[in-house]
């Protein structure tokens, strides 16, 4: 990074939350629907790299990246410049009315970098959920089948179809039904909680048996899976699981859809998490880190599948907005120029080492897992595998009070996850992990 506007260090000048954040939070309670909640009420004024400055002048370490979005860092110079310039040229035409080069260039970039060297096409949307919805539309159209197979602990979004695809009741689904039909849930490979020693191939056979028995091959349009589950708890399937499921799909005319909305764009140390085992999906959904903080999502797929959909069957008013598109091109160029995939691997090694040291001192850390800069610990009651969501809540709050933004996740709410910007400086990561270690020590 060139000389930063904002010093890349943690600096706390008030109690957290400070007085101005508290004022804003009072206004918020009167104005904002409480269904939309925040992890901790620190109101942000500006940011750069891995530091956010709140309205009271506190410099916070961001180990969440706005849920894996600002992988290139806050206010990444190339992204800022591209967005400012594009906003001054034109901010919208609707690609379905008057097209523009920026949309085409993002599709070219996606087709070039997503797994597989076959011919591909892409379509752009606004949010991850919208991309998932469209991937399912395409799969149903192409196969003439309706069944969508998803996994336990899956998260695919909050719209009606994607709520149906998402596994967890609270807070995502409770009293929001009825849900879209023809969705079938099967077992995920979850090494920490599966029978001891279960291999990826055995976990895949378990899932396939459930699909064949509950859905039937003739009715299955697609299998939709996060190659590493995000909201469900950073669950990394056992080696061999994804290749075996993908192979079964290929043999049975079922489309294999990888939801790489959280794992994509260098987060796991590869461009995409599927790259790790050389899995090539038929369709892939992307969003989050693609556009450096601007809203943009995509479906990329085999040309013959994408070309099957009738003209006019896909789209939307804002999908592939030009300002978001130039942000994506700048983010992708930054990832390439700075080799952020390699940076993610290094960050993962540092976090893994620190987590292992914390685990040696704290029996409440049941499992450590993740890949690259997507790392988590699963918290349990010592001596058991019983989930401890209260510990996760306390640790996340203690980190925030000390100026370090962390997140929890997991079907049981007991997983503490880190998703730092991939440009984070080593000293800053070290300081953030020190705060986390203190919060964990305070647990016992
Ligand atoms: C975040 C996420 C989504 C939903 O994306 P939105 O942009 O919030 O609609 C879907 N799938 C996965 C794996 C995600 O992490």
Short mmCIF file of C-alpha atoms and ligand atoms in Angstrom, two decimals:
data_model
loop_
_atom_site.label_atom_id
_atom_site.label_comp_id
_atom_site.label_asym_id
_atom_site.label_seq_id
_atom_site.Cartn_x
_atom_site.Cartn_y
_atom_site.Cartn_z
CA UNK A 1 0.00 0.00 0.00
CA UNK A 2 1.18 3.57 -0.69
CA UNK A 3 1.30 5.89 2.32
CA UNK A 4 -2.12 5.35 3.86
CA UNK A 5 -4.52 8.16 4.70
CA UNK A 6 -5.41 6.22 7.80
CA UNK A 7 -2.64 4.84 9.98
CA UNK A 8 -2.83 1.03 9.89
CA UNK A 9 -3.01 0.56 13.65
CA UNK A 10 -5.61 0.17 16.38
CA UNK A 11 -6.22 3.29 18.43
CA UNK A 12 -9.02 3.52 20.99
CA UNK A 13 -9.82 7.00 22.32
CA UNK A 14 -13.24 6.47 23.96
CA UNK A 15 -15.12 3.68 25.65
CA UNK A 16 -16.67 1.50 22.92
CA UNK A 17 -19.28 2.30 21.80
CA UNK A 18 -18.38 5.98 22.18
CA UNK A 19 -20.79 8.89 22.77
CA UNK A 20 -21.47 9.69 19.09
CA UNK A 21 -22.06 6.02 18.25
CA UNK A 22 -24.50 5.85 21.18
CA UNK A 23 -26.33 8.93 19.89
CA UNK A 24 -26.63 7.43 16.43
CA UNK A 25 -27.80 4.15 17.89
CA UNK A 26 -30.64 5.97 19.68
CA UNK A 27 -31.67 7.57 16.36
CA UNK A 28 -31.40 4.19 14.71
CA UNK A 29 -33.74 2.56 17.21
CA UNK A 30 -36.41 5.14 16.35
CA UNK A 31 -35.90 4.94 12.57
CA UNK A 32 -34.57 1.56 11.48
CA UNK A 33 -36.51 -1.69 11.47
CA UNK A 34 -35.08 -3.86 14.26
CA UNK A 35 -35.22 -6.92 12.00
CA UNK A 36 -32.08 -5.48 10.40
CA UNK A 37 -29.54 -5.86 13.20
CA UNK A 38 -25.83 -5.13 13.67
CA UNK A 39 -23.14 -7.16 15.44
CA UNK A 40 -21.98 -4.20 17.57
CA UNK A 41 -23.05 -0.51 17.42
CA UNK A 42 -19.85 1.18 16.25
CA UNK A 43 -20.88 3.67 13.56
CA UNK A 44 -18.26 4.06 10.87
CA UNK A 45 -17.03 7.28 9.29
CA UNK A 46 -14.20 6.15 7.04
CA UNK A 47 -11.84 3.30 6.33
CA UNK A 48 -8.70 2.26 4.57
CA UNK A 49 -6.92 -1.06 4.22
CA UNK A 50 -7.90 -3.14 7.25
CA UNK A 51 -8.76 -0.18 9.50
CA UNK A 52 -12.17 1.41 10.06
CA UNK A 53 -12.49 4.72 11.93
CA UNK A 54 -15.71 5.22 13.87
CA UNK A 55 -17.61 8.47 14.47
CA UNK A 56 -15.81 8.94 17.81
CA UNK A 57 -12.38 8.75 16.20
CA UNK A 58 -11.55 5.18 17.27
CA UNK A 59 -9.43 3.19 14.80
CA UNK A 60 -10.70 -0.39 14.66
CA UNK A 61 -9.11 -3.49 13.15
CA UNK A 62 -11.49 -5.08 10.69
CA UNK A 63 -11.18 -8.88 10.73
CA UNK A 64 -14.54 -9.36 8.98
CA UNK A 65 -14.26 -7.35 5.74
CA UNK A 66 -18.01 -6.64 5.85
CA UNK A 67 -18.53 -10.43 5.53
CA UNK A 68 -15.77 -11.30 3.05
CA UNK A 69 -16.48 -8.33 0.78
CA UNK A 70 -13.58 -5.87 0.98
CA UNK A 71 -10.84 -8.42 0.31
CA UNK A 72 -8.86 -5.69 -1.49
CA UNK A 73 -9.18 -3.50 1.63
CA UNK A 74 -11.36 -0.52 2.45
CA UNK A 75 -11.08 2.35 -0.02
CA UNK A 76 -8.67 0.41 -2.24
CA UNK A 77 -7.09 3.13 -4.41
CA UNK A 78 -7.83 1.47 -7.77
CA UNK A 79 -11.45 0.85 -6.80
CA UNK A 80 -11.98 4.41 -5.53
CA UNK A 81 -10.54 5.90 -8.69
CA UNK A 82 -12.58 3.66 -11.00
CA UNK A 83 -15.84 4.30 -9.13
CA UNK A 84 -15.35 8.07 -9.04
CA UNK A 85 -14.55 8.24 -12.74
CA UNK A 86 -17.44 5.99 -13.79
CA UNK A 87 -19.98 7.82 -11.59
CA UNK A 88 -19.03 11.03 -13.37
CA UNK A 89 -19.51 9.44 -16.84
CA UNK A 90 -22.78 7.56 -16.40
CA UNK A 91 -24.18 5.57 -13.50
CA UNK A 92 -26.99 3.67 -15.20
CA UNK A 93 -28.58 2.87 -18.53
CA UNK A 94 -29.93 -0.63 -17.75
CA UNK A 95 -27.87 -3.15 -19.72
CA UNK A 96 -31.12 -4.58 -21.14
CA UNK A 97 -31.88 -1.18 -22.72
CA UNK A 98 -28.52 0.29 -23.71
CA UNK A 99 -25.47 -1.94 -23.23
CA UNK A 100 -21.91 -0.87 -22.30
CA UNK A 101 -18.41 -2.33 -22.41
CA UNK A 102 -17.88 -2.57 -18.63
CA UNK A 103 -20.51 -5.34 -18.29
CA UNK A 104 -18.92 -7.33 -21.11
CA UNK A 105 -15.45 -6.93 -19.59
CA UNK A 106 -16.61 -8.27 -16.19
CA UNK A 107 -18.16 -11.32 -17.91
CA UNK A 108 -14.88 -11.88 -19.79
CA UNK A 109 -12.93 -11.68 -16.51
CA UNK A 110 -15.28 -14.15 -14.81
CA UNK A 111 -15.19 -16.58 -17.72
CA UNK A 112 -11.38 -16.49 -17.72
CA UNK A 113 -10.86 -17.02 -13.97
CA UNK A 114 -13.63 -19.36 -12.82
CA UNK A 115 -12.71 -23.08 -12.71
CA UNK A 116 -12.47 -25.01 -16.00
CA UNK A 117 -11.09 -23.97 -19.38
CA UNK A 118 -14.29 -24.76 -21.31
CA UNK A 119 -16.24 -22.03 -23.10
CA UNK A 120 -18.36 -20.02 -20.66
CA UNK A 121 -20.94 -17.24 -20.48
CA UNK A 122 -21.87 -15.00 -17.53
CA UNK A 123 -24.85 -12.92 -16.45
CA UNK A 124 -24.68 -10.17 -13.81
CA UNK A 125 -27.02 -9.42 -10.92
CA UNK A 126 -27.12 -7.28 -7.75
CA UNK A 127 -26.84 -9.65 -4.82
CA UNK A 128 -25.72 -13.14 -3.99
CA UNK A 129 -29.28 -14.33 -3.41
CA UNK A 130 -30.28 -13.04 -6.83
CA UNK A 131 -27.40 -14.92 -8.45
CA UNK A 132 -28.42 -18.15 -6.69
CA UNK A 133 -32.05 -17.69 -7.80
CA UNK A 134 -30.89 -17.28 -11.38
CA UNK A 135 -28.58 -20.29 -11.24
CA UNK A 136 -31.59 -22.39 -10.17
CA UNK A 137 -33.72 -20.86 -12.96
CA UNK A 138 -31.05 -21.80 -15.49
CA UNK A 139 -30.63 -25.34 -14.11
CA UNK A 140 -34.37 -26.00 -14.24
CA UNK A 141 -34.68 -24.56 -17.73
CA UNK A 142 -31.80 -26.59 -19.11
CA UNK A 143 -32.65 -29.93 -17.48
CA UNK A 144 -36.44 -29.72 -17.58
CA UNK A 145 -36.31 -31.03 -13.99
CA UNK A 146 -37.40 -29.20 -10.85
CA UNK A 147 -35.64 -30.68 -7.81
CA UNK A 148 -32.92 -28.62 -6.14
CA UNK A 149 -30.61 -30.50 -3.79
CA UNK A 150 -28.99 -28.51 -0.99
CA UNK A 151 -27.04 -29.47 2.12
CA UNK A 152 -27.43 -29.31 5.84
CA UNK A 153 -25.88 -26.08 7.27
CA UNK A 154 -26.20 -24.37 3.86
CA UNK A 155 -26.67 -20.63 3.48
CA UNK A 156 -27.78 -19.24 0.14
CA UNK A 157 -29.63 -16.00 0.97
CA UNK A 158 -32.82 -14.41 2.33
CA UNK A 159 -35.24 -14.20 -0.63
CA UNK A 160 -38.10 -16.69 -0.79
CA UNK A 161 -36.33 -19.32 -2.90
CA UNK A 162 -32.99 -18.84 -1.14
CA UNK A 163 -34.64 -19.01 2.32
CA UNK A 164 -35.91 -22.41 1.22
CA UNK A 165 -32.35 -23.34 0.23
CA UNK A 166 -30.89 -22.09 3.53
CA UNK A 167 -30.78 -24.62 6.38
CA UNK A 168 -31.02 -22.55 9.55
CA UNK A 169 -34.40 -21.58 10.99
CA UNK A 170 -33.41 -18.70 13.32
CA UNK A 171 -33.02 -15.98 12.25
CA UNK A 172 -33.34 -16.64 8.52
CA UNK A 173 -36.60 -18.57 8.06
CA UNK A 174 -38.65 -18.41 11.26
CA UNK A 175 -42.31 -17.49 10.46
CA UNK A 176 -41.36 -16.30 6.94
CA UNK A 177 -42.83 -19.32 5.11
CA UNK A 178 -44.34 -20.87 3.10
CA UNK A 179 -41.16 -21.57 1.19
CA UNK A 180 -40.52 -22.42 -2.43
CA UNK A 181 -41.18 -26.10 -3.20
CA UNK A 182 -38.95 -28.79 -4.73
CA UNK A 183 -36.01 -28.20 -2.39
CA UNK A 184 -34.35 -31.27 -0.84
CA UNK A 185 -31.77 -31.23 1.95
CA UNK A 186 -29.10 -33.89 2.34
CA UNK A 187 -26.17 -34.45 4.70
CA UNK A 188 -23.01 -32.37 4.38
CA UNK A 189 -19.52 -33.68 5.03
CA UNK A 190 -18.76 -32.12 8.44
CA UNK A 191 -15.58 -33.82 9.67
CA UNK A 192 -15.81 -32.50 13.26
CA UNK A 193 -19.34 -33.86 13.77
CA UNK A 194 -19.46 -36.81 11.35
CA UNK A 195 -18.70 -40.33 12.61
CA UNK A 196 -15.00 -40.53 13.43
CA UNK A 197 -12.86 -41.35 10.40
CA UNK A 198 -15.63 -40.87 7.81
CA UNK A 199 -13.92 -40.13 4.48
CA UNK A 200 -15.04 -37.66 1.83
CA UNK A 201 -16.07 -40.55 -0.42
CA UNK A 202 -18.19 -42.08 2.35
CA UNK A 203 -19.85 -38.73 3.10
CA UNK A 204 -20.56 -38.30 -0.63
CA UNK A 205 -22.08 -41.78 -0.80
CA UNK A 206 -24.32 -40.87 2.15
CA UNK A 207 -25.52 -37.72 0.32
CA UNK A 208 -26.00 -39.55 -2.99
CA UNK A 209 -28.05 -42.26 -1.30
CA UNK A 210 -30.30 -39.57 0.17
CA UNK A 211 -30.70 -37.86 -3.23
CA UNK A 212 -31.54 -41.10 -5.03
CA UNK A 213 -34.01 -42.15 -2.34
CA UNK A 214 -35.69 -38.79 -1.62
CA UNK A 215 -35.59 -37.01 -4.98
CA UNK A 216 -34.79 -39.53 -7.71
CA UNK A 217 -32.29 -38.79 -10.45
CA UNK A 218 -35.04 -38.04 -13.01
CA UNK A 219 -36.31 -35.20 -10.84
CA UNK A 220 -33.04 -33.57 -9.79
CA UNK A 221 -32.15 -30.42 -11.73
CA UNK A 222 -29.09 -29.48 -9.69
CA UNK A 223 -26.98 -29.98 -6.62
CA UNK A 224 -26.15 -26.59 -5.09
CA UNK A 225 -23.26 -26.44 -2.63
CA UNK A 226 -20.85 -24.02 -0.96
CA UNK A 227 -17.43 -25.70 -1.41
CA UNK A 228 -16.61 -24.41 2.07
CA UNK A 229 -19.77 -23.47 3.95
CA UNK A 230 -19.83 -19.85 5.14
CA UNK A 231 -22.67 -18.85 7.49
CA UNK A 232 -23.15 -22.54 8.39
CA UNK A 233 -19.82 -22.54 10.26
CA UNK A 234 -16.86 -22.51 7.86
CA UNK A 235 -17.34 -26.22 7.38
CA UNK A 236 -14.62 -27.67 5.14
CA UNK A 237 -15.79 -31.00 3.69
CA UNK A 238 -13.44 -33.99 3.93
CA UNK A 239 -11.07 -34.35 0.95
CA UNK A 240 -12.73 -36.23 -1.91
CA UNK A 241 -16.27 -35.19 -0.97
CA UNK A 242 -16.72 -32.45 -3.58
CA UNK A 243 -15.09 -34.39 -6.44
CA UNK A 244 -17.29 -37.42 -5.70
CA UNK A 245 -20.50 -35.37 -5.60
CA UNK A 246 -19.53 -33.53 -8.80
CA UNK A 247 -18.74 -36.85 -10.49
CA UNK A 248 -22.13 -38.30 -9.52
CA UNK A 249 -23.81 -35.18 -10.93
CA UNK A 250 -21.96 -35.51 -14.24
CA UNK A 251 -22.87 -39.20 -14.54
CA UNK A 252 -26.55 -38.46 -13.92
CA UNK A 253 -27.22 -35.28 -15.90
CA UNK A 254 -27.63 -33.23 -12.72
CA UNK A 255 -25.99 -29.79 -12.79
CA UNK A 256 -23.34 -29.18 -10.13
CA UNK A 257 -23.62 -25.57 -8.94
CA UNK A 258 -20.89 -24.15 -6.71
CA UNK A 259 -22.01 -21.21 -4.57
CA UNK A 260 -18.69 -19.37 -4.22
CA UNK A 261 -20.25 -16.13 -3.07
CA UNK A 262 -18.26 -16.17 0.19
CA UNK A 263 -15.30 -18.34 -0.85
CA UNK A 264 -14.52 -16.75 -4.22
CA UNK A 265 -11.93 -14.23 -5.37
CA UNK A 266 -8.74 -15.31 -3.57
CA UNK A 267 -10.28 -15.69 -0.10
CA UNK A 268 -9.20 -19.33 0.32
CA UNK A 269 -5.77 -18.97 -1.30
CA UNK A 270 -7.02 -19.82 -4.81
CA UNK A 271 -9.19 -17.77 -7.13
CA UNK A 272 -12.02 -20.12 -6.15
CA UNK A 273 -12.35 -22.77 -3.43
CA UNK A 274 -13.24 -25.41 -6.07
CA UNK A 275 -9.71 -25.00 -7.48
CA UNK A 276 -8.22 -26.75 -4.43
CA UNK A 277 -9.38 -30.20 -5.57
CA UNK A 278 -9.74 -29.32 -9.26
CA UNK A 279 -13.55 -29.48 -9.14
CA UNK A 280 -15.15 -27.88 -12.20
CA UNK A 281 -18.74 -26.79 -11.59
CA UNK A 282 -21.32 -26.51 -14.37
CA UNK A 283 -22.50 -23.21 -12.92
CA UNK A 284 -20.85 -20.99 -10.32
CA UNK A 285 -22.37 -18.11 -8.36
CA UNK A 286 -20.18 -15.22 -7.22
CA UNK A 287 -20.72 -11.88 -5.45
CA UNK A 288 -19.25 -10.54 -2.19
CA UNK A 289 -15.53 -9.85 -2.86
CA UNK A 290 -15.96 -9.44 -6.61
CA UNK A 291 -16.48 -5.68 -6.65
CA UNK A 292 -14.48 -4.37 -3.66
CA UNK A 293 -17.56 -3.22 -1.73
CA UNK A 294 -19.95 -2.33 -4.54
CA UNK A 295 -23.00 -4.58 -5.04
CA UNK A 296 -22.50 -7.03 -7.90
CA UNK A 297 -23.17 -10.74 -8.39
CA UNK A 298 -22.91 -13.22 -11.23
CA UNK A 299 -23.76 -16.62 -12.60
CA UNK A 300 -21.04 -18.11 -14.80
CA UNK A 301 -21.59 -21.38 -16.60
CA UNK A 302 -20.88 -23.72 -19.46
CA UNK A 303 -21.70 -21.93 -22.72
CA UNK A 304 -24.08 -24.66 -23.91
CA UNK A 305 -26.11 -24.40 -20.68
CA UNK A 306 -26.20 -20.61 -20.56
CA UNK A 307 -27.05 -20.41 -24.28
CA UNK A 308 -30.08 -22.65 -23.75
CA UNK A 309 -32.07 -19.98 -21.91
CA UNK A 310 -34.43 -18.01 -24.20
CA UNK A 311 -33.51 -14.42 -25.08
CA UNK A 312 -34.86 -12.06 -22.43
CA UNK A 313 -35.24 -14.81 -19.81
CA UNK A 314 -32.58 -13.35 -17.48
CA UNK A 315 -31.90 -9.82 -16.28
CA UNK A 316 -33.08 -7.02 -14.01
CA UNK A 317 -33.04 -3.22 -13.85
CA UNK A 318 -29.73 -2.75 -12.03
CA UNK A 319 -27.91 -6.02 -12.69
CA UNK A 320 -24.35 -5.28 -13.82
CA UNK A 321 -24.54 -1.60 -12.92
CA UNK A 322 -21.61 0.17 -14.62
CA UNK A 323 -20.20 1.65 -11.40
CA UNK A 324 -20.20 -1.82 -9.82
CA UNK A 325 -18.65 -3.26 -12.98
CA UNK A 326 -15.65 -0.91 -12.97
CA UNK A 327 -15.23 -1.59 -9.24
CA UNK A 328 -15.10 -5.31 -10.06
CA UNK A 329 -12.54 -4.81 -12.82
CA UNK A 330 -10.38 -2.74 -10.44
CA UNK A 331 -10.74 -5.29 -7.61
CA UNK A 332 -9.84 -8.21 -9.84
CA UNK A 333 -6.82 -6.31 -11.20
CA UNK A 334 -5.74 -5.52 -7.63
CA UNK A 335 -6.04 -9.19 -6.64
CA UNK A 336 -3.88 -10.11 -9.58
CA UNK A 337 -1.29 -7.32 -9.21
CA UNK A 338 -0.83 -7.90 -5.48
CA UNK A 339 -1.21 -11.71 -5.66
CA UNK A 340 -3.88 -11.66 -2.97
CA UNK A 341 -4.38 -15.43 -3.30
CA UNK A 342 -0.84 -15.93 -1.96
CA UNK A 343 -1.54 -13.29 0.69
CA UNK A 344 -4.63 -15.26 1.79
CA UNK A 345 -2.56 -18.42 2.22
CA UNK A 346 -0.01 -16.54 4.37
CA UNK A 347 -2.74 -14.98 6.51
CA UNK A 348 -4.30 -18.43 6.98
CA UNK A 349 -0.97 -19.88 8.17
CA UNK A 350 -0.55 -17.08 10.73
CA UNK A 351 -4.11 -17.42 12.03
CA UNK A 352 -3.86 -21.22 12.13
CA UNK A 353 -0.71 -21.07 14.24
CA UNK A 354 -2.23 -18.59 16.69
CA UNK A 355 -5.50 -20.55 16.91
CA UNK A 356 -3.56 -23.73 17.66
CA UNK A 357 -1.72 -21.99 20.51
CA UNK A 358 -5.05 -20.70 21.87
CA UNK A 359 -6.55 -24.20 21.66
CA UNK A 360 -3.67 -25.65 23.69
CA UNK A 361 -4.64 -23.30 26.55
CA UNK A 362 -8.41 -23.48 26.17
CA UNK A 363 -10.39 -26.75 26.06
CA UNK A 364 -13.44 -24.77 24.88
CA UNK A 365 -11.95 -24.58 21.38
CA UNK A 366 -13.26 -27.85 19.93
CA UNK A 367 -12.17 -27.47 16.32
CA UNK A 368 -10.02 -25.19 14.20
CA UNK A 369 -10.73 -25.15 10.50
CA UNK A 370 -10.84 -23.13 7.30
CA UNK A 371 -8.65 -22.43 4.34
CA UNK A 372 -6.59 -19.37 3.51
CA UNK A 373 -7.95 -16.17 5.05
CA UNK A 374 -11.24 -17.88 5.93
CA UNK A 375 -10.52 -19.35 9.37
CA UNK A 376 -12.74 -20.31 12.28
CA UNK A 377 -12.83 -21.99 15.65
CA UNK A 378 -15.81 -23.99 16.89
CA UNK A 379 -16.53 -23.35 20.58
CA UNK A 380 -17.85 -26.15 22.76
CA UNK A 381 -18.34 -26.95 26.43
CA UNK A 382 -14.94 -28.28 27.57
CA UNK A 383 -14.61 -32.04 27.34
CA UNK A 384 -17.66 -32.37 25.05
CA UNK A 385 -18.70 -31.45 21.50
CA UNK A 386 -21.74 -29.61 22.86
CA UNK A 387 -21.98 -26.20 21.12
CA UNK A 388 -21.28 -23.10 23.23
CA UNK A 389 -22.92 -20.17 21.41
CA UNK A 390 -22.75 -17.96 24.53
CA UNK A 391 -18.95 -18.14 24.51
CA UNK A 392 -18.92 -17.08 20.84
CA UNK A 393 -21.19 -14.14 21.64
CA UNK A 394 -19.06 -13.04 24.61
CA UNK A 395 -15.79 -13.30 22.68
CA UNK A 396 -17.11 -11.34 19.68
CA UNK A 397 -18.41 -8.60 22.01
CA UNK A 398 -15.14 -8.48 23.99
CA UNK A 399 -13.16 -8.10 20.74
CA UNK A 400 -15.43 -5.28 19.59
CA UNK A 401 -15.07 -3.50 22.95
CA UNK A 402 -11.29 -3.64 22.44
CA UNK A 403 -11.54 -2.35 18.86
CA UNK A 404 -11.35 -5.57 16.83
CA UNK A 405 -14.22 -6.53 14.55
CA UNK A 406 -14.83 -10.29 14.51
CA UNK A 407 -17.87 -12.36 13.51
CA UNK A 408 -19.64 -15.48 14.64
CA UNK A 409 -21.51 -18.01 12.51
CA UNK A 410 -22.58 -21.64 12.51
CA UNK A 411 -25.81 -23.61 12.64
CA UNK A 412 -25.36 -23.65 16.43
CA UNK A 413 -24.08 -20.03 16.61
CA UNK A 414 -20.89 -21.30 18.25
CA UNK A 415 -18.29 -20.62 15.56
CA UNK A 416 -15.98 -17.62 15.69
CA UNK A 417 -14.78 -16.71 12.21
CA UNK A 418 -12.17 -14.39 10.77
CA UNK A 419 -12.28 -12.92 7.25
CA UNK A 420 -9.62 -10.18 7.27
CA UNK A 421 -8.98 -8.01 4.24
CA UNK A 422 -6.28 -9.78 2.22
CA UNK A 423 -4.17 -6.60 2.29
CA UNK A 424 -3.94 -6.56 6.10
CA UNK A 425 -0.44 -5.75 7.35
CA UNK A 426 1.24 -8.44 9.51
CA UNK A 427 1.56 -6.17 12.59
CA UNK A 428 -2.12 -5.29 12.45
CA UNK A 429 -3.18 -8.94 12.10
CA UNK A 430 -0.88 -9.79 15.02
CA UNK A 431 -2.45 -7.08 17.21
CA UNK A 432 -5.97 -8.22 16.29
CA UNK A 433 -5.16 -11.84 17.09
CA UNK A 434 -3.64 -10.74 20.42
CA UNK A 435 -6.93 -9.07 21.35
CA UNK A 436 -8.80 -12.23 20.38
CA UNK A 437 -6.42 -14.37 22.46
CA UNK A 438 -7.05 -12.13 25.48
CA UNK A 439 -10.82 -12.37 25.00
CA UNK A 440 -10.54 -16.15 24.88
CA UNK A 441 -8.27 -16.29 27.96
CA UNK A 442 -10.85 -14.24 29.86
CA UNK A 443 -13.34 -17.09 29.26
CA UNK A 444 -11.72 -19.26 31.94
C1 LIG B 1 -23.70 -14.04 1.47
C2 LIG B 1 -24.04 -15.29 0.76
C3 LIG B 1 -25.17 -15.38 -0.09
C4 LIG B 1 -26.17 -14.26 -0.23
O1 LIG B 1 -25.60 -13.09 -0.76
P1 LIG B 1 -26.39 -11.69 -0.60
O2 LIG B 1 -25.58 -10.75 -1.43
O3 LIG B 1 -26.40 -11.36 0.85
O4 LIG B 1 -27.76 -11.91 -1.14
C5 LIG B 1 -25.36 -16.56 -0.77
N1 LIG B 1 -24.52 -17.58 -0.64
C6 LIG B 1 -23.44 -17.54 0.15
C7 LIG B 1 -22.52 -18.71 0.22
C8 LIG B 1 -23.17 -16.38 0.89
O5 LIG B 1 -22.11 -16.35 1.71
#
